[in-house]
mmCIF file of C-alpha atoms in Angstrom:
data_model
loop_
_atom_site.group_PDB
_atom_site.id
_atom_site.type_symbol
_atom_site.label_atom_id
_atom_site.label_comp_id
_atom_site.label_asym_id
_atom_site.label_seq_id
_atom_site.Cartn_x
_atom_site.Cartn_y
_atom_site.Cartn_z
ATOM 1 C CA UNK A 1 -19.134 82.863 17.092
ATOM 2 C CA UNK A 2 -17.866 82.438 20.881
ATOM 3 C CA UNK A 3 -20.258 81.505 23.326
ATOM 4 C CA UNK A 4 -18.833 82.236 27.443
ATOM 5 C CA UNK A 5 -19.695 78.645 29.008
ATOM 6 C CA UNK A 6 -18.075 79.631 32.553
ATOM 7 C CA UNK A 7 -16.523 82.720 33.103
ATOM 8 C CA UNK A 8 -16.208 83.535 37.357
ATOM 9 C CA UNK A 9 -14.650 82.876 40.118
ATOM 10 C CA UNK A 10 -15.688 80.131 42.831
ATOM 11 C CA UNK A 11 -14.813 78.032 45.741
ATOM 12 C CA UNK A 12 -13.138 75.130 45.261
ATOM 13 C CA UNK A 13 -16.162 72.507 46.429
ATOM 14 C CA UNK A 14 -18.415 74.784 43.700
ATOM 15 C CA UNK A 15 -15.598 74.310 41.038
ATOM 16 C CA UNK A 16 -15.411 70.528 41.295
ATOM 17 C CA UNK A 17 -18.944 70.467 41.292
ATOM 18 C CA UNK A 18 -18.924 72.064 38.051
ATOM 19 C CA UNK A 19 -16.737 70.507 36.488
ATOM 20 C CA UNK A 20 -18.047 67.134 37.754
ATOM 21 C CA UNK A 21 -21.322 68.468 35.686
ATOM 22 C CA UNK A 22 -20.073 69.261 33.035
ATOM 23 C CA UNK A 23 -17.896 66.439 32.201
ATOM 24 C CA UNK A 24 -20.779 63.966 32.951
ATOM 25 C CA UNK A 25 -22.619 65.856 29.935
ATOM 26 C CA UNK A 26 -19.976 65.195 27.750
ATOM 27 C CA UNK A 27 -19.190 61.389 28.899
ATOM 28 C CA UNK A 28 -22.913 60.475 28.736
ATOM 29 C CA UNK A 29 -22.692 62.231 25.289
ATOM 30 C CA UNK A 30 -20.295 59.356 24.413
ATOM 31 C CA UNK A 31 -22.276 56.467 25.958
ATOM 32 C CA UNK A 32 -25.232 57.265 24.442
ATOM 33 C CA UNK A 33 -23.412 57.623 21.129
ATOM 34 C CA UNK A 34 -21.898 54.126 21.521
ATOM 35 C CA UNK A 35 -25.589 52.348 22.559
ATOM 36 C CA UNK A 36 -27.027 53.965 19.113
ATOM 37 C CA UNK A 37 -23.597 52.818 17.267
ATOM 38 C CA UNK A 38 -23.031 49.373 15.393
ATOM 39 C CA UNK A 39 -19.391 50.443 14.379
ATOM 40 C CA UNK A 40 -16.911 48.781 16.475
ATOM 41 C CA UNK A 41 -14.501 51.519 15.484
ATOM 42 C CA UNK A 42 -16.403 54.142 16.139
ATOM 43 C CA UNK A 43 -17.401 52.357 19.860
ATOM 44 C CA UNK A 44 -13.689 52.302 20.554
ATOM 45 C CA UNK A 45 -12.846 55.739 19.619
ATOM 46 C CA UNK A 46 -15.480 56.823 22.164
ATOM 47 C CA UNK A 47 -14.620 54.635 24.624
ATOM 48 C CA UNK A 48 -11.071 55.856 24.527
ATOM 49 C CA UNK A 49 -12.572 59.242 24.285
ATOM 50 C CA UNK A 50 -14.024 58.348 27.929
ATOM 51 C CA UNK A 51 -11.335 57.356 29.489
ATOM 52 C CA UNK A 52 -9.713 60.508 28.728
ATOM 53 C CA UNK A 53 -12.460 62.673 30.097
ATOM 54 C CA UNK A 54 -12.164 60.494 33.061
ATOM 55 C CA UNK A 55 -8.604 61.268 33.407
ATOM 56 C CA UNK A 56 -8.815 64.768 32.789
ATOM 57 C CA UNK A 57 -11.537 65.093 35.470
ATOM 58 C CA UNK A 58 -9.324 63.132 38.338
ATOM 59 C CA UNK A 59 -6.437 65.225 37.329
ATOM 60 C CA UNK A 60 -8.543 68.360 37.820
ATOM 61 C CA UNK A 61 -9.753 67.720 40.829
ATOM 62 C CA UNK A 62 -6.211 66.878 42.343
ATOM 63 C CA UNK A 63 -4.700 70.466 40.823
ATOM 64 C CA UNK A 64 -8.019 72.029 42.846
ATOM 65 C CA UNK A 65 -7.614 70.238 45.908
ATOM 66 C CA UNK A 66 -3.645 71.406 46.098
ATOM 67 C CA UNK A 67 -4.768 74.714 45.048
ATOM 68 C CA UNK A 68 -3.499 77.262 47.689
ATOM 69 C CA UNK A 69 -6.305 79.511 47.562
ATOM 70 C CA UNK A 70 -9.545 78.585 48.546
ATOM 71 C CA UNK A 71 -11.118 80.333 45.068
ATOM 72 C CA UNK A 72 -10.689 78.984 41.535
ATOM 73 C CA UNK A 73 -11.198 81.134 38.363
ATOM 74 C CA UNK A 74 -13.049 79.079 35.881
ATOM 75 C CA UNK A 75 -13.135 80.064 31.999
ATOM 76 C CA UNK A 76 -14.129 78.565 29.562
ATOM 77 C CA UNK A 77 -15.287 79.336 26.059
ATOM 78 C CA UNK A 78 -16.761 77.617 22.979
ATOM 79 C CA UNK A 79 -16.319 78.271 19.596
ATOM 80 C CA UNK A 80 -18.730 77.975 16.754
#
């Protein structure tokens, strides 16, 4: 099953904003995940997991911001 998540075309300020959503879903996901956790493994793993939402979400916004146009095509799709 595929389920459309973001499929459209938007300005750059409503992109970031987006994105900026939806990867603070996904890295409270993880902090919430380490507060119920006693596993120090398991804390690290989504602490590194963190970090590398973080990066991908700075290096995002610096490919939008260069962007030439002022319009970003977003997809994104989920499988199931």
């Amino acid at each position: 099953m595929n389920l459309q998540l973001l499929k459209g075309t938007y300005s750059k300020q409503e992109s970031l904003n987006l994105l900026t959503k939806l990867f603070d879903v996904k890295i409270k996901f993880q902090e919430d995940k380490i507060k119920s956790s006693d596993n120090e493994e398991d804390i690290k793993m989504r602490e590194s997991r963190i970090k590398e939402l973080q990066k991908n979400l700075y290096e995002a916004r610096i490919h939008i911001e260069k962007y030439d146009s002022p319009y970003i095509s977003l997809h994104s799709e989920i499988s199931v």
